[in-house]
GROMACS .gro file of C-alpha atoms in nm:
model
  271
    1MET     CA    1   2.091   0.303  -4.523
    2ALA     CA    2   2.246   0.106  -4.228
    3ALA     CA    3   2.415  -0.215  -4.322
    4ALA     CA    4   2.232  -0.522  -4.209
    5VAL     CA    5   2.342  -0.683  -3.897
    6GLN     CA    6   2.350  -1.084  -3.882
    7HIS     CA    7   2.345  -1.296  -3.589
    8SER     CA    8   2.379  -1.658  -3.516
    9ILE     CA    9   2.103  -1.816  -3.288
   10VAL     CA   10   2.144  -2.106  -3.074
   11PHE     CA   11   1.926  -2.237  -2.772
   12ASP     CA   12   2.075  -2.242  -2.437
   13PRO     CA   13   2.099  -2.583  -2.273
   14GLY     CA   14   1.882  -2.473  -2.001
   15TYR     CA   15   1.625  -2.328  -2.257
   16SER     CA   16   1.250  -2.338  -2.128
   17ASP     CA   17   0.924  -2.191  -2.246
   18LYS     CA   18   0.753  -2.212  -1.919
   19SER     CA   19   0.992  -2.046  -1.665
   20TYR     CA   20   0.920  -1.688  -1.722
   21LYS     CA   21   0.607  -1.458  -1.687
   22LEU     CA   22   0.657  -1.139  -1.885
   23PHE     CA   23   0.518  -0.798  -1.780
   24GLU     CA   24   0.501  -0.484  -1.989
   25LEU     CA   25   0.572  -0.198  -1.741
   26GLU     CA   26   0.543   0.173  -1.763
   27GLU     CA   27   0.872   0.353  -1.710
   28ASP     CA   28   0.812   0.472  -1.360
   29VAL     CA   29   0.696   0.121  -1.250
   30LEU     CA   30   1.004  -0.024  -1.399
   31GLN     CA   31   1.245   0.231  -1.218
   32GLU     CA   32   1.073   0.149  -0.893
   33LEU     CA   33   1.110  -0.229  -0.946
   34LEU     CA   34   1.481  -0.178  -1.037
   35ARG     CA   35   1.552   0.038  -0.733
   36ALA     CA   36   1.406  -0.215  -0.471
   37ASP     CA   37   1.654  -0.083  -0.215
   38GLY     CA   38   1.952  -0.171  -0.435
   39ARG     CA   39   1.888  -0.550  -0.390
   40CYS     CA   40   1.827  -0.645  -0.752
   41ALA     CA   41   2.101  -0.869  -0.908
   42PRO     CA   42   2.267  -0.744  -1.227
   43ALA     CA   43   2.090  -1.036  -1.405
   44ASP     CA   44   1.761  -0.884  -1.320
   45ARG     CA   45   1.843  -0.539  -1.468
   46ALA     CA   46   1.986  -0.692  -1.775
   47SER     CA   47   1.699  -0.927  -1.868
   48ALA     CA   48   1.555  -0.719  -2.155
   49CYS     CA   49   1.433  -0.795  -2.487
   50ALA     CA   50   1.289  -0.642  -2.799
   51PRO     CA   51   1.028  -0.345  -2.764
   52PRO     CA   52   0.775  -0.316  -2.587
   53THR     CA   53   1.019  -0.321  -2.280
   54PHE     CA   54   0.993  -0.627  -2.060
   55ARG     CA   55   1.168  -0.682  -1.739
   56ARG     CA   56   1.186  -0.968  -1.490
   57ILE     CA   57   0.999  -0.928  -1.175
   58GLY     CA   58   1.233  -1.076  -0.905
   59ALA     CA   59   1.190  -1.144  -0.533
   60CYS     CA   60   1.429  -0.851  -0.455
   61ALA     CA   61   1.126  -0.603  -0.526
   62ARG     CA   62   0.966  -0.498  -0.197
   63SER     CA   63   0.747  -0.216  -0.323
   64VAL     CA   64   0.631  -0.389  -0.638
   65SER     CA   65   0.439  -0.704  -0.583
   66VAL     CA   66   0.160  -0.920  -0.729
   67LYS     CA   67  -0.130  -0.985  -0.494
   68GLY     CA   68  -0.432  -1.208  -0.497
   69ALA     CA   69  -0.577  -1.525  -0.341
   70ALA     CA   70  -0.678  -1.831  -0.545
   71GLU     CA   71  -1.036  -1.693  -0.583
   72GLU     CA   72  -0.918  -1.342  -0.663
   73GLU     CA   73  -0.807  -1.169  -0.974
   74ALA     CA   74  -0.437  -1.086  -0.937
   75VAL     CA   75  -0.331  -0.726  -0.920
   76LEU     CA   76   0.006  -0.574  -0.928
   77CYS     CA   77   0.086  -0.311  -0.663
   78THR     CA   78   0.355  -0.043  -0.645
   79SER     CA   79   0.431   0.179  -0.350
   80ASP     CA   80   0.122   0.422  -0.449
   81ARG     CA   81  -0.075   0.253  -0.714
   82THR     CA   82  -0.279  -0.060  -0.818
   83TYR     CA   83  -0.303  -0.228  -1.162
   84THR     CA   84  -0.499  -0.531  -1.281
   85LEU     CA   85  -0.324  -0.765  -1.493
   86ARG     CA   86  -0.433  -0.825  -1.852
   87LEU     CA   87  -0.292  -1.109  -2.046
   88ALA     CA   88  -0.197  -1.023  -2.401
   89GLU     CA   89  -0.115  -1.293  -2.658
   90SER     CA   90   0.089  -1.267  -2.958
   91SER     CA   91   0.112  -1.457  -3.282
   92ASN     CA   92   0.499  -1.384  -3.288
   93MET     CA   93   0.716  -1.585  -3.044
   94LEU     CA   94   0.916  -1.362  -2.822
   95LEU     CA   95   1.286  -1.482  -2.764
   96LEU     CA   96   1.457  -1.403  -2.437
   97VAL     CA   97   1.829  -1.346  -2.487
   98PRO     CA   98   1.982  -1.209  -2.161
   99GLY     CA   99   2.271  -0.966  -2.217
  100ALA     CA  100   2.222  -0.925  -2.592
  101THR     CA  101   2.334  -0.602  -2.749
  102LEU     CA  102   2.196  -0.680  -3.100
  103GLY     CA  103   2.436  -0.414  -3.234
  104THR     CA  104   2.731  -0.638  -3.313
  105ASP     CA  105   2.761  -0.823  -3.638
  106GLY     CA  106   2.807  -1.180  -3.611
  107GLU     CA  107   2.705  -1.198  -3.237
  108LYS     CA  108   2.611  -1.530  -3.121
  109LEU     CA  109   2.276  -1.519  -2.941
  110SER     CA  110   2.190  -1.772  -2.675
  111ILE     CA  111   1.806  -1.806  -2.644
  112ALA     CA  112   1.743  -1.873  -2.272
  113ALA     CA  113   1.347  -1.893  -2.292
  114SER     CA  114   1.058  -1.804  -2.526
  115ALA     CA  115   0.701  -1.683  -2.466
  116GLN     CA  116   0.402  -1.611  -2.670
  117GLU     CA  117   0.208  -1.398  -2.416
  118HIS     CA  118   0.278  -1.116  -2.158
  119PHE     CA  119   0.090  -0.927  -1.899
  120GLU     CA  120  -0.020  -0.555  -1.955
  121LEU     CA  121  -0.090  -0.329  -1.665
  122VAL     CA  122  -0.442  -0.158  -1.635
  123ARG     CA  123  -0.461   0.124  -1.375
  124ALA     CA  124  -0.731   0.012  -1.124
  125ALA     CA  125  -0.898   0.129  -0.811
  126PRO     CA  126  -0.770  -0.006  -0.489
  127ARG     CA  127  -0.959  -0.311  -0.332
  128THR     CA  128  -0.965  -0.205   0.033
  129ASP     CA  129  -1.324  -0.323   0.164
  130ARG     CA  130  -1.138  -0.595   0.355
  131VAL     CA  131  -0.938  -0.341   0.540
  132ARG     CA  132  -1.257  -0.196   0.719
  133VAL     CA  133  -1.382  -0.549   0.805
  134MET     CA  134  -1.038  -0.640   0.960
  135VAL     CA  135  -0.976  -0.329   1.173
  136SER     CA  136  -1.357  -0.342   1.290
  137ALA     CA  137  -1.342  -0.706   1.411
  138ALA     CA  138  -1.226  -0.627   1.758
  139PRO     CA  139  -1.296  -0.258   1.849
  140TYR     CA  140  -1.109  -0.104   2.143
  141ALA     CA  141  -1.284   0.045   2.427
  142GLY     CA  142  -1.009   0.147   2.650
  143GLY     CA  143  -0.912  -0.024   2.973
  144ALA     CA  144  -0.684  -0.334   2.953
  145PRO     CA  145  -0.427  -0.351   2.655
  146LEU     CA  146  -0.496  -0.577   2.380
  147ASP     CA  147  -0.464  -0.944   2.481
  148ALA     CA  148  -0.189  -1.109   2.302
  149ALA     CA  149  -0.343  -1.458   2.352
  150SER     CA  150  -0.680  -1.350   2.217
  151ALA     CA  151  -0.813  -1.510   1.908
  152ALA     CA  152  -0.984  -1.182   1.805
  153GLN     CA  153  -0.659  -0.994   1.781
  154PRO     CA  154  -0.662  -0.673   1.549
  155PRO     CA  155  -0.442  -0.722   1.252
  156THR     CA  156  -0.088  -0.594   1.209
  157PHE     CA  157  -0.003  -0.355   0.930
  158ALA     CA  158   0.183  -0.648   0.750
  159GLN     CA  159  -0.147  -0.883   0.776
  160LEU     CA  160  -0.347  -0.587   0.632
  161GLU     CA  161  -0.094  -0.526   0.346
  162SER     CA  162  -0.098  -0.898   0.261
  163ALA     CA  163  -0.478  -0.918   0.266
  164ALA     CA  164  -0.566  -0.596   0.076
  165GLN     CA  165  -0.525  -0.569  -0.295
  166CYS     CA  166  -0.378  -0.225  -0.282
  167SER     CA  167  -0.041  -0.038  -0.241
  168ARG     CA  168   0.103   0.073   0.067
  169ALA     CA  169  -0.005   0.449   0.025
  170GLU     CA  170  -0.359   0.330  -0.068
  171LEU     CA  171  -0.359   0.108   0.244
  172HIS     CA  172  -0.272   0.419   0.471
  173ALA     CA  173  -0.549   0.612   0.311
  174ALA     CA  174  -0.793   0.336   0.384
  175LEU     CA  175  -0.688   0.320   0.742
  176MET     CA  176  -0.749   0.714   0.772
  177ARG     CA  177  -1.091   0.661   0.617
  178SER     CA  178  -1.168   0.393   0.866
  179ARG     CA  179  -1.037   0.605   1.145
  180ALA     CA  180  -0.817   0.302   1.263
  181MET     CA  181  -0.558   0.365   1.534
  182GLU     CA  182  -0.244   0.166   1.605
  183ILE     CA  183  -0.221  -0.012   1.948
  184ASN     CA  184   0.090  -0.221   2.020
  185GLY     CA  185   0.157  -0.249   1.642
  186ARG     CA  186  -0.195  -0.355   1.569
  187TYR     CA  187  -0.470  -0.163   1.390
  188THR     CA  188  -0.832  -0.122   1.525
  189ILE     CA  189  -1.101   0.127   1.554
  190LEU     CA  190  -1.259   0.251   1.871
  191GLU     CA  191  -1.583   0.115   1.986
  192PRO     CA  192  -1.830   0.368   1.845
  193LYS     CA  193  -2.008   0.445   2.171
  194TYR     CA  194  -1.665   0.497   2.337
  195GLU     CA  195  -1.532   0.715   2.059
  196GLN     CA  196  -1.869   0.934   2.068
  197ASP     CA  197  -1.828   0.986   2.452
  198ILE     CA  198  -1.463   1.095   2.401
  199VAL     CA  199  -1.562   1.345   2.115
  200ASP     CA  200  -1.860   1.468   2.315
  201SER     CA  201  -1.623   1.519   2.627
  202VAL     CA  202  -1.365   1.690   2.408
  203LEU     CA  203  -1.610   1.941   2.303
  204ASN     CA  204  -1.734   2.003   2.673
  205VAL     CA  205  -1.388   2.069   2.774
  206LEU     CA  206  -1.316   2.311   2.490
  207VAL     CA  207  -1.620   2.515   2.597
  208GLU     CA  208  -1.531   2.494   2.981
  209GLN     CA  209  -1.162   2.599   2.926
  210GLU     CA  210  -1.233   2.832   2.630
  211TRP     CA  211  -0.959   2.677   2.427
  212PRO     CA  212  -0.932   2.785   2.059
  213LEU     CA  213  -1.027   2.514   1.797
  214ASP     CA  214  -0.722   2.580   1.605
  215ALA     CA  215  -0.488   2.512   1.891
  216VAL     CA  216  -0.622   2.268   2.142
  217PRO     CA  217  -0.355   2.198   2.401
  218VAL     CA  218  -0.315   1.826   2.348
  219ALA     CA  219  -0.143   1.733   2.689
  220ALA     CA  220  -0.391   1.947   2.890
  221CYS     CA  221  -0.693   1.805   2.697
  222VAL     CA  222  -0.568   1.450   2.781
  223ALA     CA  223  -0.531   1.531   3.136
  224GLU     CA  224  -0.861   1.665   3.165
  225LEU     CA  225  -1.007   1.350   3.018
  226SER     CA  226  -0.801   1.116   3.246
  227SER     CA  227  -1.092   0.870   3.276
  228TYR     CA  228  -1.029   0.777   2.918
  229ASP     CA  229  -0.740   0.604   2.764
  230ALA     CA  230  -0.481   0.863   2.666
  231ALA     CA  231  -0.417   0.726   2.318
  232ALA     CA  232  -0.780   0.701   2.245
  233VAL     CA  233  -0.827   1.072   2.344
  234ARG     CA  234  -0.535   1.168   2.127
  235HIS     CA  235  -0.709   0.963   1.842
  236GLY     CA  236  -1.032   1.158   1.912
  237LEU     CA  237  -0.835   1.480   1.864
  238ARG     CA  238  -0.734   1.375   1.518
  239PRO     CA  239  -0.994   1.503   1.246
  240PRO     CA  240  -1.068   1.270   0.952
  241SER     CA  241  -0.829   1.352   0.662
  242PRO     CA  242  -0.647   1.168   0.399
  243CYS     CA  243  -0.300   1.287   0.496
  244PRO     CA  244  -0.340   1.396   0.862
  245ASN     CA  245  -0.048   1.575   1.061
  246PRO     CA  246   0.042   1.358   1.358
  247ILE     CA  247  -0.102   1.482   1.693
  248PRO     CA  248   0.204   1.648   1.851
  249ASN     CA  249   0.363   1.516   2.166
  250HIS     CA  250   0.497   1.834   2.313
  251PRO     CA  251   0.286   1.951   2.613
  252ASN     CA  252   0.274   2.299   2.487
  253SER     CA  253   0.174   2.219   2.137
  254GLY     CA  254  -0.180   2.242   2.003
  255ALA     CA  255  -0.381   2.034   1.780
  256PRO     CA  256  -0.612   2.216   1.523
  257LEU     CA  257  -0.979   2.095   1.531
  258PRO     CA  258  -1.173   2.247   1.241
  259PRO     CA  259  -1.534   2.295   1.327
  260ARG     CA  260  -1.645   2.109   0.997
  261ALA     CA  261  -1.413   1.824   1.071
  262LEU     CA  262  -1.541   1.800   1.419
  263GLY     CA  263  -1.902   1.758   1.276
  264ASP     CA  264  -1.782   1.513   1.024
  265THR     CA  265  -1.624   1.293   1.311
  266ARG     CA  266  -1.934   1.307   1.517
  267ASP     CA  267  -2.135   1.189   1.223
  268ASP     CA  268  -1.890   0.914   1.146
  269VAL     CA  269  -1.882   0.767   1.496
  270GLY     CA  270  -2.251   0.839   1.576
  271GLY     CA  271  -2.412   0.702   1.268
   0.00000   0.00000   0.00000
């Protein structure tokens, strides 16, 4: 039987029971937090206490963040997942002792803070309803570029990421489902009638030129539809998909257009 280890406990002069919020993290979430582009200070890495493992969530973490407006339930988002935060109270007081090893007999422990509750993470579905609303507020119908002075400007990615309670990967997927396109750093959808006209025109050109559906020559198709905005045509050539391949820029490259995806696209923009 191992010998008992004794410690002397003192309260740090800066002791507080209100300065810290504790989070119980899964190991992969913790590792993502600690990576944080290498910007975490050593103190953040060392702020561990007794199991279950807790870590301090510092300002250095870019891919791990807590989101929620005053009227919303807060969620924690990683680079690809969303969690709700569930407060768990304990009848035992948790003592935070930065840098303690707890293995040296007679070690003096300086308690920096204490708490009797912590947040647990519960995997949740992303809350992306706001994304569709935001990108649909000012549909693009070709012609003049987006007016930088307009009050109805489409949102930037940063604005969408700030507003939507979801991870970055889940936001990208929501933008794909919404068939949003990027114009000058802002995200919007095509005006439905305008996109329907483009899709119908693409199909007509495919028939006239006898181009194969699995390798539509992008540059030639854009040239044939010169009455439409080139970026909008390229967007129309992109079938709906959670993880689409980008439409190639090379003039001799081809974009695949699966028939079922074309039908889905027509249903989306037509209905």
